[in-house]
Short mmCIF file of C-alpha atoms in Angstrom, two decimals:
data_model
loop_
_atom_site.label_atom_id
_atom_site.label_comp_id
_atom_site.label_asym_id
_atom_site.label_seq_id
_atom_site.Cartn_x
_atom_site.Cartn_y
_atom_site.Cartn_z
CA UNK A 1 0.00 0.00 0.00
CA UNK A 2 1.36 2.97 -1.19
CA UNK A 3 -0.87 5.32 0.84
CA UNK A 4 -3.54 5.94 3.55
CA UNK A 5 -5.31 8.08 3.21
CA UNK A 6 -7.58 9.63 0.04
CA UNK A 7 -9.05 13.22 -0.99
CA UNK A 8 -11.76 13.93 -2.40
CA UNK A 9 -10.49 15.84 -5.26
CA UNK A 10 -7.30 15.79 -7.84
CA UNK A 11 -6.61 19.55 -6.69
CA UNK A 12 -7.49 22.17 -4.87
CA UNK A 13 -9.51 25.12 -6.86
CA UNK A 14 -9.41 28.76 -4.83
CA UNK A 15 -12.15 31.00 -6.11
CA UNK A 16 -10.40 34.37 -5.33
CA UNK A 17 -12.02 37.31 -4.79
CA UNK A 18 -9.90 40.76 -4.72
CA UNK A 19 -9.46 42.13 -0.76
CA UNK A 20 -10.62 38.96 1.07
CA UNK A 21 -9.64 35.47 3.00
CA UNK A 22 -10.78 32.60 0.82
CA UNK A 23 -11.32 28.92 2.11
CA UNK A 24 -11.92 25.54 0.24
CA UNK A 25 -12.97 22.72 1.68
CA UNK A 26 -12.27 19.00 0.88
CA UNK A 27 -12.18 15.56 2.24
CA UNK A 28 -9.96 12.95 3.41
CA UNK A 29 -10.90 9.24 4.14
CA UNK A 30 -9.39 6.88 5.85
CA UNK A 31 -8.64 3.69 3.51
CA UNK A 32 -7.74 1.42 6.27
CA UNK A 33 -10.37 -1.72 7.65
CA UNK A 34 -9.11 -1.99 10.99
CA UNK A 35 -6.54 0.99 12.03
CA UNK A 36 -6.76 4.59 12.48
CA UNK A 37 -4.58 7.17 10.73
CA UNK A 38 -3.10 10.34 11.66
CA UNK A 39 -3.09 12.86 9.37
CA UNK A 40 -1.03 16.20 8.69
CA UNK A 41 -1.77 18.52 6.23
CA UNK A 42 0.68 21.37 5.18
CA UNK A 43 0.96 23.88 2.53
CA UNK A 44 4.18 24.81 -0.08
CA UNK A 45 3.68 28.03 1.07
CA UNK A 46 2.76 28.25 4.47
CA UNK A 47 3.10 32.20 4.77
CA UNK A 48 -0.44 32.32 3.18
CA UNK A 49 -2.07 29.21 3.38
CA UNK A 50 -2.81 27.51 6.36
CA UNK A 51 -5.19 25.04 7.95
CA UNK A 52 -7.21 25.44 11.24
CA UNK A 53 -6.62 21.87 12.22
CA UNK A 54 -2.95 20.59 10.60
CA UNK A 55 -3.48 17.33 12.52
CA UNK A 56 -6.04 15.02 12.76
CA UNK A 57 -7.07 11.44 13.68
CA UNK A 58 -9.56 9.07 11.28
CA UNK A 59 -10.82 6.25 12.91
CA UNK A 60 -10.78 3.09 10.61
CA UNK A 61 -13.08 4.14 6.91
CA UNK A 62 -14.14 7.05 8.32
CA UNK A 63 -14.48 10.55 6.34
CA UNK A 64 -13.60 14.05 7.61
CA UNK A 65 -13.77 17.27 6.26
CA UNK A 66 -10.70 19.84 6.57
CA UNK A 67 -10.19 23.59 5.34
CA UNK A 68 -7.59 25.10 3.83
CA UNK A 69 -7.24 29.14 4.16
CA UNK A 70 -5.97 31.17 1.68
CA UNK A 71 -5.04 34.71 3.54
CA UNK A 72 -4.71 38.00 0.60
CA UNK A 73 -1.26 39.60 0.87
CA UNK A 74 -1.70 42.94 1.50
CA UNK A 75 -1.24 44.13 -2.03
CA UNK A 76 -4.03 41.76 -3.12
CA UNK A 77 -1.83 40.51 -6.01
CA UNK A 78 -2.00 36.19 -6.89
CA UNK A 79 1.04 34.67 -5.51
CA UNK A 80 1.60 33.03 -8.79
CA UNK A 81 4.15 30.18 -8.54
CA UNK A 82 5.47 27.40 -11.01
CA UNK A 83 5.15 25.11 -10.82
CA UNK A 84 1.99 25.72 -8.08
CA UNK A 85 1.88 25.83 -4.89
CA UNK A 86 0.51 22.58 -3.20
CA UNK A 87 -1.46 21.07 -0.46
CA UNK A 88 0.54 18.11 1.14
CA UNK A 89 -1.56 15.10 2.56
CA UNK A 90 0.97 13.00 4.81
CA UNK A 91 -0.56 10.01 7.21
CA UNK A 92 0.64 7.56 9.59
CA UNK A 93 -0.68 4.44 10.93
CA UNK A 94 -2.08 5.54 14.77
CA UNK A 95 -2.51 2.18 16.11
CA UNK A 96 -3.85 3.44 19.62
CA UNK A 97 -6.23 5.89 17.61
CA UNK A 98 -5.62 8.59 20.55
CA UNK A 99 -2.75 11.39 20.59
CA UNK A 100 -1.74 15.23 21.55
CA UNK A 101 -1.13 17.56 19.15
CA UNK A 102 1.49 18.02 20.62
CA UNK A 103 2.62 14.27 19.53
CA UNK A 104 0.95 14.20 16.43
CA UNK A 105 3.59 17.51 15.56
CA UNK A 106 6.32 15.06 16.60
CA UNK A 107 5.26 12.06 14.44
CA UNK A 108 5.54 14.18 11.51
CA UNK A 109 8.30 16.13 12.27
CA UNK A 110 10.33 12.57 11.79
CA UNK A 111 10.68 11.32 8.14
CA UNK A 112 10.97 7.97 7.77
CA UNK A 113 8.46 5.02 6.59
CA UNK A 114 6.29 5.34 9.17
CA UNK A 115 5.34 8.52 7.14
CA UNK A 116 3.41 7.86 3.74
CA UNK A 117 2.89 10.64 1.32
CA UNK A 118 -0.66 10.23 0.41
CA UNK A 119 -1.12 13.24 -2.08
CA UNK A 120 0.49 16.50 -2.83
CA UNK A 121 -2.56 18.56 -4.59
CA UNK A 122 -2.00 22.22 -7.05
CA UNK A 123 -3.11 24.80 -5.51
CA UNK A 124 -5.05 26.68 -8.13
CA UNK A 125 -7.43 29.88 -8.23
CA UNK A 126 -10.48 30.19 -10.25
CA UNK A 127 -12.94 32.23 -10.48
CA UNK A 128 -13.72 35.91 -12.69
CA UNK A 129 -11.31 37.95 -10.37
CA UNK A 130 -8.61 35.12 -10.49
CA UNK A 131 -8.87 35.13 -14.65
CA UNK A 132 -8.83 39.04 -14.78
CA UNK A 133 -6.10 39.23 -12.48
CA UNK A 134 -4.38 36.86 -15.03
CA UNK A 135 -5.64 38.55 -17.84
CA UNK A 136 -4.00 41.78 -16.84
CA UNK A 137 -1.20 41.19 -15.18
CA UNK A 138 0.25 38.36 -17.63
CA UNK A 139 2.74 39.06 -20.75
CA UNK A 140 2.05 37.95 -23.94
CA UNK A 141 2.75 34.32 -24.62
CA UNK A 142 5.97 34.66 -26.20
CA UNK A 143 7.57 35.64 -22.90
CA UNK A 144 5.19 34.05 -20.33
CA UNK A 145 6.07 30.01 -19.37
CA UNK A 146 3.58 27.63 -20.83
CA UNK A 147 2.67 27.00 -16.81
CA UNK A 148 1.77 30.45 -16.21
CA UNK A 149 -0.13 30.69 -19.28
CA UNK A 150 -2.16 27.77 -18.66
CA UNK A 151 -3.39 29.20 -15.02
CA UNK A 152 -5.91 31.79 -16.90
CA UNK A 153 -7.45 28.01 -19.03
CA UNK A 154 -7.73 26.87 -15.09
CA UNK A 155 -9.02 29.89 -13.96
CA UNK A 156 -12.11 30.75 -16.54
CA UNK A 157 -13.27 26.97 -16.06
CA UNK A 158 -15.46 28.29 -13.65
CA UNK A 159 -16.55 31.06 -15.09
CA UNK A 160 -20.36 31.19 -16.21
CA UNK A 161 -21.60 32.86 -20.09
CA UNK A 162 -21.84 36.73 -18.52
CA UNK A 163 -18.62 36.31 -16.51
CA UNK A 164 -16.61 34.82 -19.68
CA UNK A 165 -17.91 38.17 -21.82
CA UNK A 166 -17.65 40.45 -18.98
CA UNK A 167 -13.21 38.83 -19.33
CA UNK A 168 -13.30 39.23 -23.12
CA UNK A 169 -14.62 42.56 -22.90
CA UNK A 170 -11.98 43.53 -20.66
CA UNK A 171 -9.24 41.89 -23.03
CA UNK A 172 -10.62 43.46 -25.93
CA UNK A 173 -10.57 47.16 -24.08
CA UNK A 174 -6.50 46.00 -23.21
CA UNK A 175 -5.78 44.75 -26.49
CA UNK A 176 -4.70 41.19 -24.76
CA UNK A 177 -5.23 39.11 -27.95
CA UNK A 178 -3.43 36.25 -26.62
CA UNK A 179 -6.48 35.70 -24.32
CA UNK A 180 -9.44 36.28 -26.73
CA UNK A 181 -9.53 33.25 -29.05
CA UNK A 182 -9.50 31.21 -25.06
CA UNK A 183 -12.43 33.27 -23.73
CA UNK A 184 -14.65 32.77 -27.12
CA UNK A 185 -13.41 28.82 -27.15
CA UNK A 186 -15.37 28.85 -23.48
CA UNK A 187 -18.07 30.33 -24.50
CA UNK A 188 -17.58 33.84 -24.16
CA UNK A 189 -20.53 36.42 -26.58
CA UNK A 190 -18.03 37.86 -29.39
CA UNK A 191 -21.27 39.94 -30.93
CA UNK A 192 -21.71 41.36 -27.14
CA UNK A 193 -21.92 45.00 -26.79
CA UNK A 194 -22.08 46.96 -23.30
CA UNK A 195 -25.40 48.90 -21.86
CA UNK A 196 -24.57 52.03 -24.54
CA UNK A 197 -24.23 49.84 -27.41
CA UNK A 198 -20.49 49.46 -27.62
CA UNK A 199 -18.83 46.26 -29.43
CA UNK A 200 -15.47 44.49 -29.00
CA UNK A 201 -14.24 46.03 -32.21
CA UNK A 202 -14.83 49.34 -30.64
CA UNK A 203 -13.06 48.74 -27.54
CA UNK A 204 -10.45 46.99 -29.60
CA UNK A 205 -9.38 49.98 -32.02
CA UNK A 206 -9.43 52.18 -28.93
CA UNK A 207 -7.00 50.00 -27.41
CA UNK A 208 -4.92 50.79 -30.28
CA UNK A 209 -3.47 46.54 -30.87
CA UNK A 210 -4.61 45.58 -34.25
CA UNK A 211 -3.67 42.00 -33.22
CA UNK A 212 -7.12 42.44 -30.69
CA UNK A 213 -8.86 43.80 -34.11
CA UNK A 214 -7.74 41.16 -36.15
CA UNK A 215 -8.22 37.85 -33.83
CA UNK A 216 -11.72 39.68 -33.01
CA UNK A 217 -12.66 39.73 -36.79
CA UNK A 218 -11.25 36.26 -36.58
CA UNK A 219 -13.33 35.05 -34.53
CA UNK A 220 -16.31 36.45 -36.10
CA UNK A 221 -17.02 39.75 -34.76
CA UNK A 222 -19.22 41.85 -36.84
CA UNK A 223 -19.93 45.59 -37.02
CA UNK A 224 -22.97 47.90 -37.36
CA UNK A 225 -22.71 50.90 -38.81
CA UNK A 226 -25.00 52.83 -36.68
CA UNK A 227 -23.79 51.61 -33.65
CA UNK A 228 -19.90 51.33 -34.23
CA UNK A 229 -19.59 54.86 -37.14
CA UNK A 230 -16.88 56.50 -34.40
CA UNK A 231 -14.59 53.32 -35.60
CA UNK A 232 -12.78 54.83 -38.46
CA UNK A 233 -12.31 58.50 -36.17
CA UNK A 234 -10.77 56.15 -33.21
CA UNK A 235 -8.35 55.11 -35.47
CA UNK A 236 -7.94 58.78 -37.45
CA UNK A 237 -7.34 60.48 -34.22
CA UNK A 238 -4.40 58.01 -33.18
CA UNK A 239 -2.98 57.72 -37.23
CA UNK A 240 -3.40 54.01 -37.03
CA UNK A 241 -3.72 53.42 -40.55
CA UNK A 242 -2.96 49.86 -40.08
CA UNK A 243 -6.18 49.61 -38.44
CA UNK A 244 -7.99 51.75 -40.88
CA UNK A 245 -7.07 49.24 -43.53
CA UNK A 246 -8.36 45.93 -41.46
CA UNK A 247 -11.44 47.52 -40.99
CA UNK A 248 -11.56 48.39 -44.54
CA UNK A 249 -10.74 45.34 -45.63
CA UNK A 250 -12.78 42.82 -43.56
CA UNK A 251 -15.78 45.05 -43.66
CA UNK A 252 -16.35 46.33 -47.00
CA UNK A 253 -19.78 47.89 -46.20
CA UNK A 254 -18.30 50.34 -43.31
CA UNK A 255 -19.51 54.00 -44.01
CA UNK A 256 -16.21 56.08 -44.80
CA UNK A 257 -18.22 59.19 -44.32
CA UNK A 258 -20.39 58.57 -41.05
CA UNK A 259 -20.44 61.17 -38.46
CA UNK A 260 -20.47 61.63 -34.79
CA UNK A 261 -22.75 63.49 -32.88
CA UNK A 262 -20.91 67.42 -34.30
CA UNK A 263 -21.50 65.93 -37.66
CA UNK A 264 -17.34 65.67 -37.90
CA UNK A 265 -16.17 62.48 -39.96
CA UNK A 266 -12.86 60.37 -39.32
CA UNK A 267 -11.50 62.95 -41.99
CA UNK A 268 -12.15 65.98 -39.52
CA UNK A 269 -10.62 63.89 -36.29
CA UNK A 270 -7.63 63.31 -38.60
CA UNK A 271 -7.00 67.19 -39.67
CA UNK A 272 -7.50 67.95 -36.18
CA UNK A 273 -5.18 66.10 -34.53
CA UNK A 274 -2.10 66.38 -37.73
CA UNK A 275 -2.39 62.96 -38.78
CA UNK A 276 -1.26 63.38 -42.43
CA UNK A 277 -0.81 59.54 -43.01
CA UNK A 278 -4.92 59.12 -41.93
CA UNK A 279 -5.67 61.50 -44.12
CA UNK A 280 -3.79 60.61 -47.03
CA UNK A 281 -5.24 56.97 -46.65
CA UNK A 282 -8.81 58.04 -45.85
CA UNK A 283 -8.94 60.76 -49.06
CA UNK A 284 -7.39 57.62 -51.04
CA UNK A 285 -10.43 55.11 -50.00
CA UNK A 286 -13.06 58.04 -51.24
CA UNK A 287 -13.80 59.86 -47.69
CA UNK A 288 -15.10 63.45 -48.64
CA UNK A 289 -12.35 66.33 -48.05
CA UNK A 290 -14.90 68.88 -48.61
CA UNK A 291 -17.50 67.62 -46.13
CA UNK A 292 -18.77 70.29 -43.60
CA UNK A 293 -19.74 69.00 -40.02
CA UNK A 294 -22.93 70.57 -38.17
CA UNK A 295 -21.55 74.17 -38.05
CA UNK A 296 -20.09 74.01 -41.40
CA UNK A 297 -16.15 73.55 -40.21
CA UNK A 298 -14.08 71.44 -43.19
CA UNK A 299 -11.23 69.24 -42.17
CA UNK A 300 -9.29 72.20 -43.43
CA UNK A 301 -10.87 74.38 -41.05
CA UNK A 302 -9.73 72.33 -38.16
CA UNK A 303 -6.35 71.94 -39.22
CA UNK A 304 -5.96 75.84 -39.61
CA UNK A 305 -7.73 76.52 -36.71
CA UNK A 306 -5.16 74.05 -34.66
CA UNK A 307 -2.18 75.39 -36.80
CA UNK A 308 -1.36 72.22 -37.99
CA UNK A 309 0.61 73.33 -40.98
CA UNK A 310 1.58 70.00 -42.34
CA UNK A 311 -2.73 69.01 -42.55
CA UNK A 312 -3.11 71.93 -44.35
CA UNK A 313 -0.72 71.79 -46.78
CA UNK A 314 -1.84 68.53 -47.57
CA UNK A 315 -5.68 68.93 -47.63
CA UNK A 316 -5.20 72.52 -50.18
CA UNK A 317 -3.03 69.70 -52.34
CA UNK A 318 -6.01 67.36 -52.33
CA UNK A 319 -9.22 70.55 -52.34
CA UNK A 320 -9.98 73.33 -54.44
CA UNK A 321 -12.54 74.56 -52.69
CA UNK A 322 -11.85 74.25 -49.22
CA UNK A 323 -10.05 77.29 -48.34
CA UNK A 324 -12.87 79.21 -49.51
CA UNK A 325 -15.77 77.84 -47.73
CA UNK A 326 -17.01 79.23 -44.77
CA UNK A 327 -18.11 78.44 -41.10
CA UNK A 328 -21.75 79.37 -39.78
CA UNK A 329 -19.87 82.56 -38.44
CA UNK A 330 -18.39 83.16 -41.82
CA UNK A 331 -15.20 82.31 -40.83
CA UNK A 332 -12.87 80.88 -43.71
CA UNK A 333 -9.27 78.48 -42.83
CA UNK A 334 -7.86 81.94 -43.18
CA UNK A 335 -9.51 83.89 -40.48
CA UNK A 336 -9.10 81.47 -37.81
CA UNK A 337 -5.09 80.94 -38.66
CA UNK A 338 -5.29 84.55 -38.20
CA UNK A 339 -7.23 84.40 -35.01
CA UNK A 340 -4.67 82.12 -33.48
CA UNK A 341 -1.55 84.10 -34.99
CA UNK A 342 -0.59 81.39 -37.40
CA UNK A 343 1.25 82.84 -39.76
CA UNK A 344 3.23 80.18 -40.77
CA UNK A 345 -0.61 79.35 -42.74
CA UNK A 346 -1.05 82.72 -44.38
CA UNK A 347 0.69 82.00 -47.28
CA UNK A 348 -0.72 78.55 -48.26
CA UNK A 349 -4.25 79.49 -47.21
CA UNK A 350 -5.05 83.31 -48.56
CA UNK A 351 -1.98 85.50 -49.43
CA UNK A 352 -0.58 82.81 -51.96
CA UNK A 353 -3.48 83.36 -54.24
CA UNK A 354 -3.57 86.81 -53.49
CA UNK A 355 0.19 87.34 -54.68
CA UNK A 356 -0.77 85.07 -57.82
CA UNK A 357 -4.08 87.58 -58.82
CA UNK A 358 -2.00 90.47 -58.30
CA UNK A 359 0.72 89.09 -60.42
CA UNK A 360 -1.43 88.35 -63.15
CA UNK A 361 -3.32 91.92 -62.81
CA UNK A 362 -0.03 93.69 -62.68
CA UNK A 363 -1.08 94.85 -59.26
CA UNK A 364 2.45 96.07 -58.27
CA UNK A 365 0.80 97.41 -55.00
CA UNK A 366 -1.10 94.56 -54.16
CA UNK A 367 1.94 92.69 -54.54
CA UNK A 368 3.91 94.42 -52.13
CA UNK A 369 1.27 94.55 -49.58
CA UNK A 370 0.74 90.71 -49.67
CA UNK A 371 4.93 90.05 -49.22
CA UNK A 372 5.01 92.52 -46.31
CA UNK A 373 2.55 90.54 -45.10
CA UNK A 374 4.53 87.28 -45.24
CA UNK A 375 3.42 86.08 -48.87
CA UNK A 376 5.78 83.50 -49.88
CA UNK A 377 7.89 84.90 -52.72
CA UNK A 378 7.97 81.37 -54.36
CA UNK A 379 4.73 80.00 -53.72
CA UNK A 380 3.15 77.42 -55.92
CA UNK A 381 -0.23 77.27 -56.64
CA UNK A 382 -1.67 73.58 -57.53
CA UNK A 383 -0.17 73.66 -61.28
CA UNK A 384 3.35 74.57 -59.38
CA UNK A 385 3.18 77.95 -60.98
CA UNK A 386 5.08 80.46 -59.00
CA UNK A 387 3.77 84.43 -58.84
CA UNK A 388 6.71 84.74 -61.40
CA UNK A 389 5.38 82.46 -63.97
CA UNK A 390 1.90 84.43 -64.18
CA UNK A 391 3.76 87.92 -64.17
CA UNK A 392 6.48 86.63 -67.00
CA UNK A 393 3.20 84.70 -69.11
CA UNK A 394 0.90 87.63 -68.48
CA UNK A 395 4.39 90.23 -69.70
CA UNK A 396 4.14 91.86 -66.54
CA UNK A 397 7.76 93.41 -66.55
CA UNK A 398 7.02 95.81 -63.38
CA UNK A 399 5.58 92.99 -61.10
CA UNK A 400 9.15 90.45 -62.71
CA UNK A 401 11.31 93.02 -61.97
CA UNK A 402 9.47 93.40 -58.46
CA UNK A 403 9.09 89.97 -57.73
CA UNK A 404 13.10 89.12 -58.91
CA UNK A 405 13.80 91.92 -56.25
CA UNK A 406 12.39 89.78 -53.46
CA UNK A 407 14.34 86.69 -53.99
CA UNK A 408 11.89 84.63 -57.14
CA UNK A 409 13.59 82.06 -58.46
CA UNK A 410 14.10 82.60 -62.05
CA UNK A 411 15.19 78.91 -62.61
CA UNK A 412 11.83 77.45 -60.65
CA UNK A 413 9.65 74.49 -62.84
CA UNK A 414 6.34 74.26 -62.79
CA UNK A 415 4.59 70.82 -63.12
CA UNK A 416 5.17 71.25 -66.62
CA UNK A 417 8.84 71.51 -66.79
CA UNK A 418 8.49 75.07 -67.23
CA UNK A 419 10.63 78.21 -66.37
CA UNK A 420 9.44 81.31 -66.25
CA UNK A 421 11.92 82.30 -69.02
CA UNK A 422 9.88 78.97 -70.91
CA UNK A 423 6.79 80.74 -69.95
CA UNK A 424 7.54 84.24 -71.14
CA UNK A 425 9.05 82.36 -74.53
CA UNK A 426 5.95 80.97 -75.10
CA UNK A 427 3.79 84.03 -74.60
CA UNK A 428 5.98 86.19 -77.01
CA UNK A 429 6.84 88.39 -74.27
CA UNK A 430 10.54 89.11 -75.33
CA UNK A 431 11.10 92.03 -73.30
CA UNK A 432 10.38 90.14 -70.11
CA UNK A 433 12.18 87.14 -71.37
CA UNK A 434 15.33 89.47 -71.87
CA UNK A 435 15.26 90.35 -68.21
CA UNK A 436 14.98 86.86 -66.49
CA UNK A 437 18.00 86.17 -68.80
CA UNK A 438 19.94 89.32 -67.31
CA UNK A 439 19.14 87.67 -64.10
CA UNK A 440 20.60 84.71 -64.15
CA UNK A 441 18.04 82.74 -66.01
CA UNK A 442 19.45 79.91 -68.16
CA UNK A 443 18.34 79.58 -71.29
CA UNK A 444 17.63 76.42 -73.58
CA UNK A 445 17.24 75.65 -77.07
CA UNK A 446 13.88 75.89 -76.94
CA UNK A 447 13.68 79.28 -75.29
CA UNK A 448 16.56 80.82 -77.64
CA UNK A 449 14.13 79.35 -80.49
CA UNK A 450 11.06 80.77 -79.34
CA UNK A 451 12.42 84.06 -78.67
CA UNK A 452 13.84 83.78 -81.90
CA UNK A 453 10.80 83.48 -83.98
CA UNK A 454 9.12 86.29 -81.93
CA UNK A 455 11.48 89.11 -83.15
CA UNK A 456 13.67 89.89 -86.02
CA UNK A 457 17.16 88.74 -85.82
CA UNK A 458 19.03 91.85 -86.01
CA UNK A 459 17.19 93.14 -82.98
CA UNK A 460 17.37 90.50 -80.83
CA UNK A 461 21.21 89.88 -81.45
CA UNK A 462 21.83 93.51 -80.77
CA UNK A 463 19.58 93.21 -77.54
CA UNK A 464 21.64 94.76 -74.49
CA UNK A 465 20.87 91.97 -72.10
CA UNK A 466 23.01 89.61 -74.91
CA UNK A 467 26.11 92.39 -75.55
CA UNK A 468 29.14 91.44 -74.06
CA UNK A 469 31.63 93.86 -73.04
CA UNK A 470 34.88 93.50 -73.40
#
């Protein structure tokens, strides 16, 4: 016989609960006819489990019941251990079936083979508050031991439906996506949503771990667009364009335009906070750049109004429009850049055009009002035309000369390939033409050619810009 005594159970399951003493209870029976058996229970960890009783005596085939304690440390925290902690069942053969503690503490405090090891039982805890414990406080699987990992399979097994969604809802909000396809293989609701309607998706993309998105979608989590239309702004706001393009991809039908309560679509969230790589991909999946919210504020308006210069630029490359619509309060991008004292945006959003329609007017005083104003000097318009392509195209030698004065590239392309010289060329404006040259303008074939053909030989040869002195 290899042992006396026999529990009731193959281990001992804790159900913890977060700031209290915990007990389980279990039985022991006496497998001898005709002797009695002392029995001593002890712990792996005796610091916080103990027994009210360590020693007892069972007559011959009798049952008792014994309780082990499991006291919180102070800090409330699972005193994880691996491999577990474990309850030891030791007996001895009591042939007078009466003793002290006192003795009983004495028999066992002897090894030898009057002492027979009759079980050694894992301690484990179970339970909701055990598994969220778990889920939260353990590292992804790569770094955790396979023993440690297994605890949270333990610990859900006595979890009911509601308390198995309640623990997937929490690992969805912390992006723990190690723990999601375990909780939905129990039986945990992946098409739950929360008392205002939110989904797992949703508190997956705000967790910002599109491995949570992905093994949710996985697993067959589905979106509605009424309910879950803030998905694509969660995502905007933080530039997680990786997420944008799950979503995108796995649910073909999601509304690229919806809009939250101020009428403001993922677009707007993007421009507000700067994300330039959200809005790139959202204006490249067809989301509207000129789409007003509920008091008539653009994404461009948003951008100017935060001074996010690097939004703006890239929404007036992708609008034409947009910097000239207007707010409830008749406010364009302009005025509220100017509000805020941007002026880093006046050029791209107002004075930019306003050098460009003076240049092609020949407005020499308009011209000098909008640099001393902080017009860029070589500002491109969407065509990359610079003030100095309109002036030299339109023959405007007052507003060249002006313009070369305050630092305009003569040698500047447009998205044609261009010059200014190129421009002037192909205008027949000779005179102007003859100045960009004087100014450092390099000429080509193709401008020598088309000046050229626009005057007589003798005249241009003899043209002072082209006599050398010696």
């Amino acid at each position: 016989m290899d042992r006396l005594i026999k529990a009731d159970v193959d281990s001992i399951d804790i159900s913890f609960v977060n700031g209290g003493n915990c007990t389980h209870a279990l039985k022991l029976t006496n497998l001898m006819h005709t002797m009695s058996v002392a029995v001593s229970l002890t712990s792996t960890n005796p610091a916080i489990f103990s027994f009210p009783n360590p020693f007892s005596i069972l007559p011959p085939l009798s049952t008792s019941s014994q309780t082990l304690v499991f006291t919180n440390p102070s800090d409330h925290r699972l005193p994880l251990s691996t491999p577990n902690d474990a309850l030891l069942v030791r007996s001895s053969i009591l042939p007078t079936g009466k003793a002290h503690h006192d003795d009983l503490r004495r028999l066992f405090s002897k090894p030898g083979p009057h002492i027979f090891r009759d079980a050694a039982l894992p301690i484990n805890f179970v339970g909701p508050h055990a598994a969220e414990f778990l889920l939260l406080r353990l590292p992804p699987p790569s770094s955790t031991p396979l023993e440690i990992n297994s605890l949270f399979s333990k610990a859900i097994s006595r979890c009911d439906e509601p308390q198995l969604t309640s623990l997937l809802r929490i690992a969805s909000e912390n992006g723990k996506s190690h723990f999601i396809p375990t909780l939905i293989e129990a039986g945990a609701d992946v098409s739950s949503r929360d008392s205002e309607g939110e989904s797992l998706i949703s508190l997956a993309v705000k967790s910002g771990k599109i491995d949570a998105v992905q093994t949710l979608i996985e697993f067959g989590c589905s979106i509605d667009n009424k309910r879950d239309r803030l998905l694509l702004h969660t995502a905007a706001s933080n530039n997680r364009v990786d997420i944008m393009e799950t979503l995108c991809l796995n649910f073909v039908e999601i509304d690229l335009n919806s809009t939250d309560n101020h009428g403001q679509t993922a677009l707007h969230r993007a421009a507000i906070h700067n994300q330039v790589e959200a809005l790139q991909f959202l204006i490249s999946i067809g989301s509207e750049i000129d789409k007003t919210d509920n008091e008539n504020w653009t994404p461009l308006h948003y951008a100017a109004e935060e001074g996010h210069f690097d939004a703006v630029q890239f929404l007036l490359n992708h609008s034409i429009f947009a910097k000239y619509a207007v707010t409830k309060e008749g406010r364009t991008a302009y005025a509220l850049a100017v509000d805020k004292g941007y002026s880093n945006l006046y050029d791209p959003l107002y004075l930019g055009d306003l050098l460009h329609r003076a240049a092609r007017r020949d407005d020499v005083h308009a011209m000098k009002s909008c640099l001393a104003q902080g017009a860029k000097v070589n500002g491109r318009d969407q065509n990359g035309w610079t003030a100095l392509h309109r002036a030299a195209f339109k023959g405007h030698l007052e507003s060249v000369e002006l313009l070369v004065s305050h630092g305009a590239r003569v040698d500047v392309v447009d998205g044609s390939g261009f010059t200014p010289l190129l421009r002037a060329v192909e205008s027949g404006n000779v005179e102007v033409a003859m100045y960009l040259l004087s100014n450092g303008a390099k000429a080509s074939l193709k401008s020598l050619k088309g000046m050229v053909d626009s005057v007589d030989l003798e005249s241009f040869k003899n043209h002072p810009s082209l006599v050398h002195t010696n």
